Short mmCIF file of C-alpha atoms in Angstrom, two decimals:
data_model
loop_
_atom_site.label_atom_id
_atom_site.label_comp_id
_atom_site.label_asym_id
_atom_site.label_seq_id
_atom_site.Cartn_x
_atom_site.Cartn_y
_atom_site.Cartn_z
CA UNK B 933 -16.12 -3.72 -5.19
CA UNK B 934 -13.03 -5.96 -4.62
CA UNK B 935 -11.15 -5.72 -7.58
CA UNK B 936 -8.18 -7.86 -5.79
CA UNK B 937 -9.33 -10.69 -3.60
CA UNK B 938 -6.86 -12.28 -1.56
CA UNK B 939 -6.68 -15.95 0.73
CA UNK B 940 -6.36 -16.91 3.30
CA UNK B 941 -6.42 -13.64 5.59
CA UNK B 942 -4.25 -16.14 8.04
CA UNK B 943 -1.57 -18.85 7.66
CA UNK B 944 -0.03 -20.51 9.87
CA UNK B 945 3.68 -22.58 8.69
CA UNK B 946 6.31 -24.50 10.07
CA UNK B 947 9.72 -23.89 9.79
CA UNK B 948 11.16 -25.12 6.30
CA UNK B 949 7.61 -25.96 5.20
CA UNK B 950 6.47 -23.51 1.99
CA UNK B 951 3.83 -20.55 2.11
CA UNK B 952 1.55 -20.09 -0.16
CA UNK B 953 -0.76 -17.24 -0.68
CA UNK B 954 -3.30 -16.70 -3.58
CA UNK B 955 -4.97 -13.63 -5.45
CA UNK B 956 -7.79 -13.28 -8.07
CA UNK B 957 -8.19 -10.26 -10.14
CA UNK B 958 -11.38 -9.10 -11.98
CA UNK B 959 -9.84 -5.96 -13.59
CA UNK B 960 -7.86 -7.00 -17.04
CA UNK B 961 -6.18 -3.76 -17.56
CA UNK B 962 -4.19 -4.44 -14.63
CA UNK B 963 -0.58 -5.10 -16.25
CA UNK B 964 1.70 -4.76 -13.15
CA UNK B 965 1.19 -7.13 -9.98
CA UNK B 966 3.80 -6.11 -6.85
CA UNK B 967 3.56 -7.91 -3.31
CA UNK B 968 4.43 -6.06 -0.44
CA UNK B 969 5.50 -7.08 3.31
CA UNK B 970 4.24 -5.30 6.09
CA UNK B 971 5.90 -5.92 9.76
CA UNK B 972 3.76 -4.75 12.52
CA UNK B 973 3.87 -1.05 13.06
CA UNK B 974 6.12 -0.40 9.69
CA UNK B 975 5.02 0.76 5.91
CA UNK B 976 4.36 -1.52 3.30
CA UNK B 977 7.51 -2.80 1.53
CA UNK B 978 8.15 -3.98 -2.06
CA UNK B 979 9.12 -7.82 -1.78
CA UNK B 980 8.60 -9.24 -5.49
CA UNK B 981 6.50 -7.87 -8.46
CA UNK B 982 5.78 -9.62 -12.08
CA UNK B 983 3.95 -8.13 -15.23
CA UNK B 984 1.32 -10.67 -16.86
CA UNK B 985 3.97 -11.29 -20.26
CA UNK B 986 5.63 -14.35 -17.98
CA UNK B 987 4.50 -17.33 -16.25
CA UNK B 988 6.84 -17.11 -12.96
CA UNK B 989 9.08 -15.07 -10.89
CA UNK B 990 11.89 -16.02 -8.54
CA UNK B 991 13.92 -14.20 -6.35
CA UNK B 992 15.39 -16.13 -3.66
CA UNK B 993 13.04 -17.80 -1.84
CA UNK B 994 9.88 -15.90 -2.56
CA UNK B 995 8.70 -17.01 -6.32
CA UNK B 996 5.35 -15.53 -8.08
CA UNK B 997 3.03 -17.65 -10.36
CA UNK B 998 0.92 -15.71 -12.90
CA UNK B 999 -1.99 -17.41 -14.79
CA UNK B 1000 -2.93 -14.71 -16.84
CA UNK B 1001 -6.01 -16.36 -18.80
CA UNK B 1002 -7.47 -17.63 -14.80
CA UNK B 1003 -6.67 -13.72 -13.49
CA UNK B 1004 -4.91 -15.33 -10.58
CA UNK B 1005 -1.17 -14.94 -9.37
CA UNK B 1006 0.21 -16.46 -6.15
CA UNK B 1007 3.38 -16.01 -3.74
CA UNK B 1008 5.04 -18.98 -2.65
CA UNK B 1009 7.56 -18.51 -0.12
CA UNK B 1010 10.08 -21.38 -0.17
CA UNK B 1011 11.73 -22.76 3.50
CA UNK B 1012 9.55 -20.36 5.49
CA UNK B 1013 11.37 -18.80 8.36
CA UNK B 1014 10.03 -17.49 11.34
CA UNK B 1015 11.42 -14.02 10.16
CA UNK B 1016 9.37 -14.27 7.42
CA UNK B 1017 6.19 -13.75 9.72
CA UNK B 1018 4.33 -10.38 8.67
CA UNK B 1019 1.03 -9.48 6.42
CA UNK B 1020 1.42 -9.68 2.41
CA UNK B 1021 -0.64 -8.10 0.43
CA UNK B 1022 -1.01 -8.45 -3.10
CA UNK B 1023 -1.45 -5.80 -5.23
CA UNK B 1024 -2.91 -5.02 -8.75
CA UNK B 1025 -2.17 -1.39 -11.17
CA UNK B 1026 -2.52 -0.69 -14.53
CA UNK B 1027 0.29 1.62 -16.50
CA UNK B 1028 -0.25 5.10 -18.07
CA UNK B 1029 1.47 6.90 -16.53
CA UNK B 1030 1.27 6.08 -12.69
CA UNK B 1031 0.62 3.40 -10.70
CA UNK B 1032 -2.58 3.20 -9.14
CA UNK B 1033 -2.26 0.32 -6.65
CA UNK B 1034 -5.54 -1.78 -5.41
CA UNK B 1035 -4.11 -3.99 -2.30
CA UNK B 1036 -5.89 -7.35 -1.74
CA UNK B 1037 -7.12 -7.45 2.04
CA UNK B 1038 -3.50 -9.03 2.98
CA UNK B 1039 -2.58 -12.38 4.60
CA UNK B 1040 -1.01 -12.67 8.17
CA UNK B 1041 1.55 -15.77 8.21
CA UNK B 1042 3.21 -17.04 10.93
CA UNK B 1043 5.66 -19.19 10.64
CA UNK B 1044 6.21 -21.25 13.74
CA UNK B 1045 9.42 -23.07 14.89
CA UNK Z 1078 19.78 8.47 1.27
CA UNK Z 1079 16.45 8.32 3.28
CA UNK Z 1080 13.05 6.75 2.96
CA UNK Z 1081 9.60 8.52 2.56
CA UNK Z 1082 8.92 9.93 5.82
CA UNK Z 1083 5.78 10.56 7.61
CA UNK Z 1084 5.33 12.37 10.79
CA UNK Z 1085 3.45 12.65 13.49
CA UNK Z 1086 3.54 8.40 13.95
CA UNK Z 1087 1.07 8.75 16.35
CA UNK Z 1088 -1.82 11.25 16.33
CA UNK Z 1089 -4.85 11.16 19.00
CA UNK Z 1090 -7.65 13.73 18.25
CA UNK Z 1091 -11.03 13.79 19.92
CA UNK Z 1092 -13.98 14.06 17.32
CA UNK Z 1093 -14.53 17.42 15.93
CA UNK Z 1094 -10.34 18.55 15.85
CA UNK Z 1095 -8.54 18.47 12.59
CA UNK Z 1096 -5.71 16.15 11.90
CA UNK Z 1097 -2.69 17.15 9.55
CA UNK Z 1098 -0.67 14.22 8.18
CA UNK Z 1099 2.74 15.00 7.07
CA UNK Z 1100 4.78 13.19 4.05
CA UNK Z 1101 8.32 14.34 3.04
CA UNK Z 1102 9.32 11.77 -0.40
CA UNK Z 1103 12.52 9.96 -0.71
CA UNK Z 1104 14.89 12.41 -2.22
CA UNK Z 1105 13.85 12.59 -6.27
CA UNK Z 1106 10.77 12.00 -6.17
CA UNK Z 1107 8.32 14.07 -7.46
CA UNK Z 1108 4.74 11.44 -7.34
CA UNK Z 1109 3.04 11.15 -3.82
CA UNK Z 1110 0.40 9.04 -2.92
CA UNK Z 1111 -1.79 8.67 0.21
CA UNK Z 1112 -3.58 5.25 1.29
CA UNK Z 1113 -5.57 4.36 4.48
CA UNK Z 1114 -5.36 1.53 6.20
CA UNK Z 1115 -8.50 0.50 8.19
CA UNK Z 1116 -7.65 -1.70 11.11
CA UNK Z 1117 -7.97 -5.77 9.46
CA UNK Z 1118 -8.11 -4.54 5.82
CA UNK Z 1119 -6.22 -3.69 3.23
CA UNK Z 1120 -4.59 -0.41 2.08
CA UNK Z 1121 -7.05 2.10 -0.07
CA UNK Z 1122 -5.96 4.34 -2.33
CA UNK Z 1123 -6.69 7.83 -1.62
CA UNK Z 1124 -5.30 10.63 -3.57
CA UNK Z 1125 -2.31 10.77 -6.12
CA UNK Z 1126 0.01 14.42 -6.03
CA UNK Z 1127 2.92 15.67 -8.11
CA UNK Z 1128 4.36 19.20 -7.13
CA UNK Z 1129 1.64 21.43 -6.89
CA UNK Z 1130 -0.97 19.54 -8.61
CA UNK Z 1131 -3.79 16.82 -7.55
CA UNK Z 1132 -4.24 14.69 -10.41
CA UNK Z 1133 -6.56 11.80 -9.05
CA UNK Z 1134 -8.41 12.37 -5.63
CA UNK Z 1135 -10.95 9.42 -6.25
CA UNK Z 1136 -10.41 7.57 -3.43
CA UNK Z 1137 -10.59 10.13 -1.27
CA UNK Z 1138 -13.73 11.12 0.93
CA UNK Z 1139 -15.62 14.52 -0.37
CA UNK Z 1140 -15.86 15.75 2.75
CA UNK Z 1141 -14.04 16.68 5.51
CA UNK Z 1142 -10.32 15.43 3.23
CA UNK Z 1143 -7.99 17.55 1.02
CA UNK Z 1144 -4.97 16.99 0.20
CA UNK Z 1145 -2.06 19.06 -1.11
CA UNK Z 1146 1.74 19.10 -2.38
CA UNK Z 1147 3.60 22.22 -2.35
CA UNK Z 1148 6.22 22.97 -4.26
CA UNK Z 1149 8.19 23.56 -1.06
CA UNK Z 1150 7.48 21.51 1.64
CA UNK Z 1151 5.97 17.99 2.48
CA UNK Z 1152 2.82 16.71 1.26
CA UNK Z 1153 -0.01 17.31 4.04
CA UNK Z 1154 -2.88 15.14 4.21
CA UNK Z 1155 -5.87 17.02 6.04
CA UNK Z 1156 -8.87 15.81 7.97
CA UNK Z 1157 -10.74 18.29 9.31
CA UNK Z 1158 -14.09 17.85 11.99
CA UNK Z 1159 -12.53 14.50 12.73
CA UNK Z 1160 -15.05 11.51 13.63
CA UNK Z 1161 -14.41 7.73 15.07
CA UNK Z 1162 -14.68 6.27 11.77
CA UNK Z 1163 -11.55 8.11 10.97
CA UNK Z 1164 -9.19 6.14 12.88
CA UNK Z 1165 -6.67 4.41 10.32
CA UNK Z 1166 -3.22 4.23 9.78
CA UNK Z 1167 -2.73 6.87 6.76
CA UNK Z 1168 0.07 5.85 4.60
CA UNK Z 1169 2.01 8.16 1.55
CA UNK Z 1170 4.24 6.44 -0.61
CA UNK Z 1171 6.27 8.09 -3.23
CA UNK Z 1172 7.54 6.94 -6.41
CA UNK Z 1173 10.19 8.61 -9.00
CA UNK Z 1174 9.62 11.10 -11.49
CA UNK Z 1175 10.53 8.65 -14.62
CA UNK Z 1176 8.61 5.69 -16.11
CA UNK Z 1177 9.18 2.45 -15.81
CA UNK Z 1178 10.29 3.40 -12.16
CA UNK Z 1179 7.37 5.08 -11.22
CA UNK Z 1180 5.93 1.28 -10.73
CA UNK Z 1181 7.67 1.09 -7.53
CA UNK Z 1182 6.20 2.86 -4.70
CA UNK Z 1183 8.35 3.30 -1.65
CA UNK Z 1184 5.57 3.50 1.66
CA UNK Z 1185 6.61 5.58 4.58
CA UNK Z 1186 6.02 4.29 8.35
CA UNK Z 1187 2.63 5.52 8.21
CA UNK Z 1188 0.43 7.95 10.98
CA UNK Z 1189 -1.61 5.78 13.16
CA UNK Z 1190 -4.89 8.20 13.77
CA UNK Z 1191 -6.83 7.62 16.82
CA UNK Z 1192 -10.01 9.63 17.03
CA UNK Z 1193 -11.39 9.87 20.44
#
């Protein structure tokens, strides 16, 4: 069972143009949503993360939207550089005392000069 | 102060051999957790550790896997009678021992299995 379902699985952006990636969760106990980077050959790494009691996110150029009462969140990353090419994955995990994390299959952009 | 680390990187085994997976936390942390990677997919949760204890091995297979966190010592993922279908990247992340940190999960470089 999915619990986290993630799209596209590839994206393909110009320079300056805006990413945007989308997840659907099924699970409402989930109460913490993280995204995470991956660069080829490298470990997962922490890139934004929202909890369901606001709407939106920002840091920089990467902002998360949260519709809690659709179970869908999405990453838009603003003036995409090619640097910004790797896999995101969002995630889902419910509190309690540790964090459980259920990736979504993960989206490969490449952003293109 | 370093990251999680995770050795071998690289690990070739022809079916049958066991595999051991090594994870070392980032200094002061106390929560472990293990996820494979299956080439094209997503990470899966495996198998949550603190010191010395296993508290939720769900996602881990009942055969053939154990896991384990010493009190001394990195956390050591095993696979023993290794088959094709075990060939993953394994990846342990480790969180802090206090809440609301213990939401952020800091991944290691992974061990890319290859079984033979």
């Amino acid at each position: 069972q999915q619990q986290v379902k993630q799209s596209p699985q590839s994206l393909i952006v110009q320079k300056g143009g805006i990413s945007i990636i989308n997840c659907a969760y099924e699970n409402t106990a989930f109460d913490y949503f993280p995204w995470y980077q991956q660069f080829p050959g490298k470990g997962p790494a922490l890139l934004i993360a929202i909890r369901p009691d606001v709407s939106e996110k920002k840091e920089g150029r990467f902002t998360i939207s949260f519709n809690k009462s659709a179970k869908q969140f999405s990453l838009h990353i603003m003036d995409s550089q090619p640097g910004d090419s790797a896999t995101y994955f969002c995630a889902a995990s419910r509190g309690g005392g540790y964090q459980k994390v259920t990736f979504g299959i993960g989206t490969k952009l490449q952003v293109i000069p | 102060n370093a990251g999680v680390m995770q050795n071998p990187r690289h690990l070739v085994r022809r079916r049958g051999q066991e595999a051991r997976l090594r994870c070392s936390p980032m200094k002061g942390h106390s929560h472990v957790y293990w996820y494979r990677q299956l080439p094209e997919e997503g990470l899966k949760f495996m198998v949550y550790l603190q010191k010395e204890n296993i508290i939720d091995e769900s996602g881990m297979p009942k055969e053939r896997f154990s896991a384990e966190f010493p009190k001394e010592g990195p956390s050591i993922l095993r696979i023993q009678q290794v088959v094709r279908g075990d060939s993953a990247a394994y990846f342990c992340a480790s969180s802090p021992t206090t809440a609301p940190s213990q939401e952020t999960q800091y991944f290691g470089p992974g061990t890319r299995l290859l079984v033979l």
